Amino acid sequence: MVTSRSRKYAWTCSWFACAAAAVLSYSAAASDTLIRSKACLACHQIDRKVVGPSFQDIAARHGDKPDARDVLARSIRNGSTGAWGRVPMPPNARISVEEANKLAEWVLTQKP
């Protein structure tokens, strides 16, 4: 028997599911825009090595670590040497801490 209460519950669940999907979609689009605006694609691609490792390789290496976002955000802002070979990643001081965190979170979603 379908009651008013169960109908209201189903509507509420549907609404929350749609809202969550919209937020995740916006977040992914915002991060994709950020990746492009900060010139990350000059050295990295999603699925292949260019100058630096692919975003998928980075996500595969760091994705299971509890501090992955912080480690990647720090590397994005400060650069790194020797983590992926001899070519260093230069520092990106013009990227804010908040932007670096968003970029790192996006990279971690690229795990194959």
PDB file of C-alpha atoms in Angstrom:
ATOM      1  CA  MET A   1       0.000   0.000   0.000  1.00  0.00           C
ATOM      2  CA  VAL A   2       1.421   3.375  -1.028  1.00  0.00           C
ATOM      3  CA  THR A   3       0.866   5.987   1.633  1.00  0.00           C
ATOM      4  CA  SER A   4       1.364   9.698   1.592  1.00  0.00           C
ATOM      5  CA  ARG A   5       4.345   9.230   3.856  1.00  0.00           C
ATOM      6  CA  SER A   6       6.052   6.681   1.561  1.00  0.00           C
ATOM      7  CA  ARG A   7       5.365   8.906  -1.459  1.00  0.00           C
ATOM      8  CA  LYS A   8       6.936  11.870   0.349  1.00  0.00           C
ATOM      9  CA  TYR A   9       9.951   9.710   1.331  1.00  0.00           C
ATOM     10  CA  ALA A  10      10.427   8.547  -2.275  1.00  0.00           C
ATOM     11  CA  TRP A  11      10.198  12.133  -3.537  1.00  0.00           C
ATOM     12  CA  THR A  12      12.719  13.331  -0.941  1.00  0.00           C
ATOM     13  CA  CYS A  13      15.176  10.552  -1.853  1.00  0.00           C
ATOM     14  CA  SER A  14      14.803  11.335  -5.564  1.00  0.00           C
ATOM     15  CA  TRP A  15      15.362  15.023  -4.929  1.00  0.00           C
ATOM     16  CA  PHE A  16      18.530  14.370  -2.914  1.00  0.00           C
ATOM     17  CA  ALA A  17      19.850  11.993  -5.594  1.00  0.00           C
ATOM     18  CA  CYS A  18      19.326  14.634  -8.297  1.00  0.00           C
ATOM     19  CA  ALA A  19      20.909  17.336  -6.154  1.00  0.00           C
ATOM     20  CA  ALA A  20      23.945  15.144  -5.440  1.00  0.00           C
ATOM     21  CA  ALA A  21      24.359  14.340  -9.137  1.00  0.00           C
ATOM     22  CA  ALA A  22      24.181  18.033 -10.017  1.00  0.00           C
ATOM     23  CA  VAL A  23      26.789  18.955  -7.400  1.00  0.00           C
ATOM     24  CA  LEU A  24      29.155  16.194  -8.543  1.00  0.00           C
ATOM     25  CA  SER A  25      28.670  17.171 -12.171  1.00  0.00           C
ATOM     26  CA  TYR A  26      29.348  20.840 -11.392  1.00  0.00           C
ATOM     27  CA  SER A  27      32.391  19.900  -9.321  1.00  0.00           C
ATOM     28  CA  ALA A  28      33.819  17.788 -12.148  1.00  0.00           C
ATOM     29  CA  ALA A  29      33.168  20.544 -14.692  1.00  0.00           C
ATOM     30  CA  ALA A  30      34.689  23.180 -12.410  1.00  0.00           C
ATOM     31  CA  SER A  31      37.807  21.064 -11.898  1.00  0.00           C
ATOM     32  CA  ASP A  32      38.086  20.347 -15.620  1.00  0.00           C
ATOM     33  CA  THR A  33      37.961  24.094 -16.259  1.00  0.00           C
ATOM     34  CA  LEU A  34      40.577  24.662 -13.560  1.00  0.00           C
ATOM     35  CA  ILE A  35      42.875  21.996 -15.083  1.00  0.00           C
ATOM     36  CA  ARG A  36      42.678  23.797 -18.420  1.00  0.00           C
ATOM     37  CA  SER A  37      43.065  27.303 -17.011  1.00  0.00           C
ATOM     38  CA  LYS A  38      46.204  26.439 -15.022  1.00  0.00           C
ATOM     39  CA  ALA A  39      47.997  24.890 -18.032  1.00  0.00           C
ATOM     40  CA  CYS A  40      48.293  21.452 -16.412  1.00  0.00           C
ATOM     41  CA  LEU A  41      47.659  19.884 -19.818  1.00  0.00           C
ATOM     42  CA  ALA A  42      50.936  21.297 -21.142  1.00  0.00           C
ATOM     43  CA  CYS A  43      52.765  18.531 -19.256  1.00  0.00           C
ATOM     44  CA  HIS A  44      50.055  16.018 -18.266  1.00  0.00           C
ATOM     45  CA  GLN A  45      47.267  14.182 -20.066  1.00  0.00           C
ATOM     46  CA  ILE A  46      44.525  12.042 -18.584  1.00  0.00           C
ATOM     47  CA  ASP A  47      45.620   8.703 -20.020  1.00  0.00           C
ATOM     48  CA  ARG A  48      49.168   9.100 -21.354  1.00  0.00           C
ATOM     49  CA  LYS A  49      52.552  10.397 -20.293  1.00  0.00           C
ATOM     50  CA  VAL A  50      53.673  13.648 -21.919  1.00  0.00           C
ATOM     51  CA  VAL A  51      56.388  15.497 -19.997  1.00  0.00           C
ATOM     52  CA  GLY A  52      54.982  14.337 -16.672  1.00  0.00           C
ATOM     53  CA  PRO A  53      52.954  11.262 -15.781  1.00  0.00           C
ATOM     54  CA  SER A  54      49.328  10.852 -16.816  1.00  0.00           C
ATOM     55  CA  PHE A  55      46.632  11.844 -14.347  1.00  0.00           C
ATOM     56  CA  GLN A  56      45.548   8.182 -14.308  1.00  0.00           C
ATOM     57  CA  ASP A  57      49.052   7.074 -13.289  1.00  0.00           C
ATOM     58  CA  ILE A  58      49.165   9.692 -10.541  1.00  0.00           C
ATOM     59  CA  ALA A  59      45.748   8.620  -9.250  1.00  0.00           C
ATOM     60  CA  ALA A  60      46.739   4.950  -9.365  1.00  0.00           C
ATOM     61  CA  ARG A  61      49.898   5.606  -7.346  1.00  0.00           C
ATOM     62  CA  HIS A  62      48.353   7.888  -4.728  1.00  0.00           C
ATOM     63  CA  GLY A  63      44.633   7.068  -4.723  1.00  0.00           C
ATOM     64  CA  ASP A  64      44.651   4.658  -1.780  1.00  0.00           C
ATOM     65  CA  LYS A  65      46.757   6.829   0.515  1.00  0.00           C
ATOM     66  CA  PRO A  66      44.843   8.683   3.231  1.00  0.00           C
ATOM     67  CA  ASP A  67      46.858  11.884   2.726  1.00  0.00           C
ATOM     68  CA  ALA A  68      46.835  11.724  -1.085  1.00  0.00           C
ATOM     69  CA  ARG A  69      45.040  15.023  -1.630  1.00  0.00           C
ATOM     70  CA  ASP A  70      47.414  16.921   0.642  1.00  0.00           C
ATOM     71  CA  VAL A  71      50.512  15.314  -0.894  1.00  0.00           C
ATOM     72  CA  LEU A  72      49.372  16.091  -4.440  1.00  0.00           C
ATOM     73  CA  ALA A  73      48.255  19.627  -3.579  1.00  0.00           C
ATOM     74  CA  ARG A  74      51.659  20.289  -2.025  1.00  0.00           C
ATOM     75  CA  SER A  75      53.406  18.959  -5.168  1.00  0.00           C
ATOM     76  CA  ILE A  76      51.178  21.097  -7.379  1.00  0.00           C
ATOM     77  CA  ARG A  77      52.079  24.285  -5.484  1.00  0.00           C
ATOM     78  CA  ASN A  78      55.705  23.545  -4.534  1.00  0.00           C
ATOM     79  CA  GLY A  79      56.807  21.314  -7.394  1.00  0.00           C
ATOM     80  CA  SER A  80      58.630  18.025  -6.967  1.00  0.00           C
ATOM     81  CA  THR A  81      61.849  16.329  -8.000  1.00  0.00           C
ATOM     82  CA  GLY A  82      62.508  12.662  -8.622  1.00  0.00           C
ATOM     83  CA  ALA A  83      59.008  11.366  -7.899  1.00  0.00           C
ATOM     84  CA  TRP A  84      58.445  10.287 -11.524  1.00  0.00           C
ATOM     85  CA  GLY A  85      61.925  10.294 -12.992  1.00  0.00           C
ATOM     86  CA  ARG A  86      64.532  12.912 -13.744  1.00  0.00           C
ATOM     87  CA  VAL A  87      62.281  15.690 -15.057  1.00  0.00           C
ATOM     88  CA  PRO A  88      61.246  17.951 -12.138  1.00  0.00           C
ATOM     89  CA  MET A  89      57.797  19.459 -11.806  1.00  0.00           C
ATOM     90  CA  PRO A  90      58.199  23.212 -11.397  1.00  0.00           C
ATOM     91  CA  PRO A  91      56.429  25.026  -8.571  1.00  0.00           C
ATOM     92  CA  ASN A  92      53.130  26.758  -9.327  1.00  0.00           C
ATOM     93  CA  ALA A  93      53.039  29.592  -6.808  1.00  0.00           C
ATOM     94  CA  ARG A  94      50.188  31.321  -8.669  1.00  0.00           C
ATOM     95  CA  ILE A  95      47.881  28.432  -7.771  1.00  0.00           C
ATOM     96  CA  SER A  96      46.145  29.046  -4.454  1.00  0.00           C
ATOM     97  CA  VAL A  97      45.939  26.402  -1.745  1.00  0.00           C
ATOM     98  CA  GLU A  98      42.208  26.024  -2.461  1.00  0.00           C
ATOM     99  CA  GLU A  99      42.834  25.584  -6.196  1.00  0.00           C
ATOM    100  CA  ALA A 100      45.613  23.070  -5.533  1.00  0.00           C
ATOM    101  CA  ASN A 101      43.251  21.067  -3.322  1.00  0.00           C
ATOM    102  CA  LYS A 102      40.555  21.071  -6.023  1.00  0.00           C
ATOM    103  CA  LEU A 103      43.083  20.046  -8.668  1.00  0.00           C
ATOM    104  CA  ALA A 104      44.407  17.240  -6.467  1.00  0.00           C
ATOM    105  CA  GLU A 105      40.886  15.980  -5.770  1.00  0.00           C
ATOM    106  CA  TRP A 106      40.140  15.976  -9.493  1.00  0.00           C
ATOM    107  CA  VAL A 107      43.357  14.115 -10.324  1.00  0.00           C
ATOM    108  CA  LEU A 108      42.447  11.441  -7.760  1.00  0.00           C
ATOM    109  CA  THR A 109      39.131  10.839  -9.551  1.00  0.00           C
ATOM    110  CA  GLN A 110      41.031   9.854 -12.709  1.00  0.00           C
ATOM    111  CA  LYS A 111      42.060   6.460 -11.334  1.00  0.00           C
ATOM    112  CA  PRO A 112      41.609   3.892 -14.123  1.00  0.00           C
TER     113      PRO A 112
END
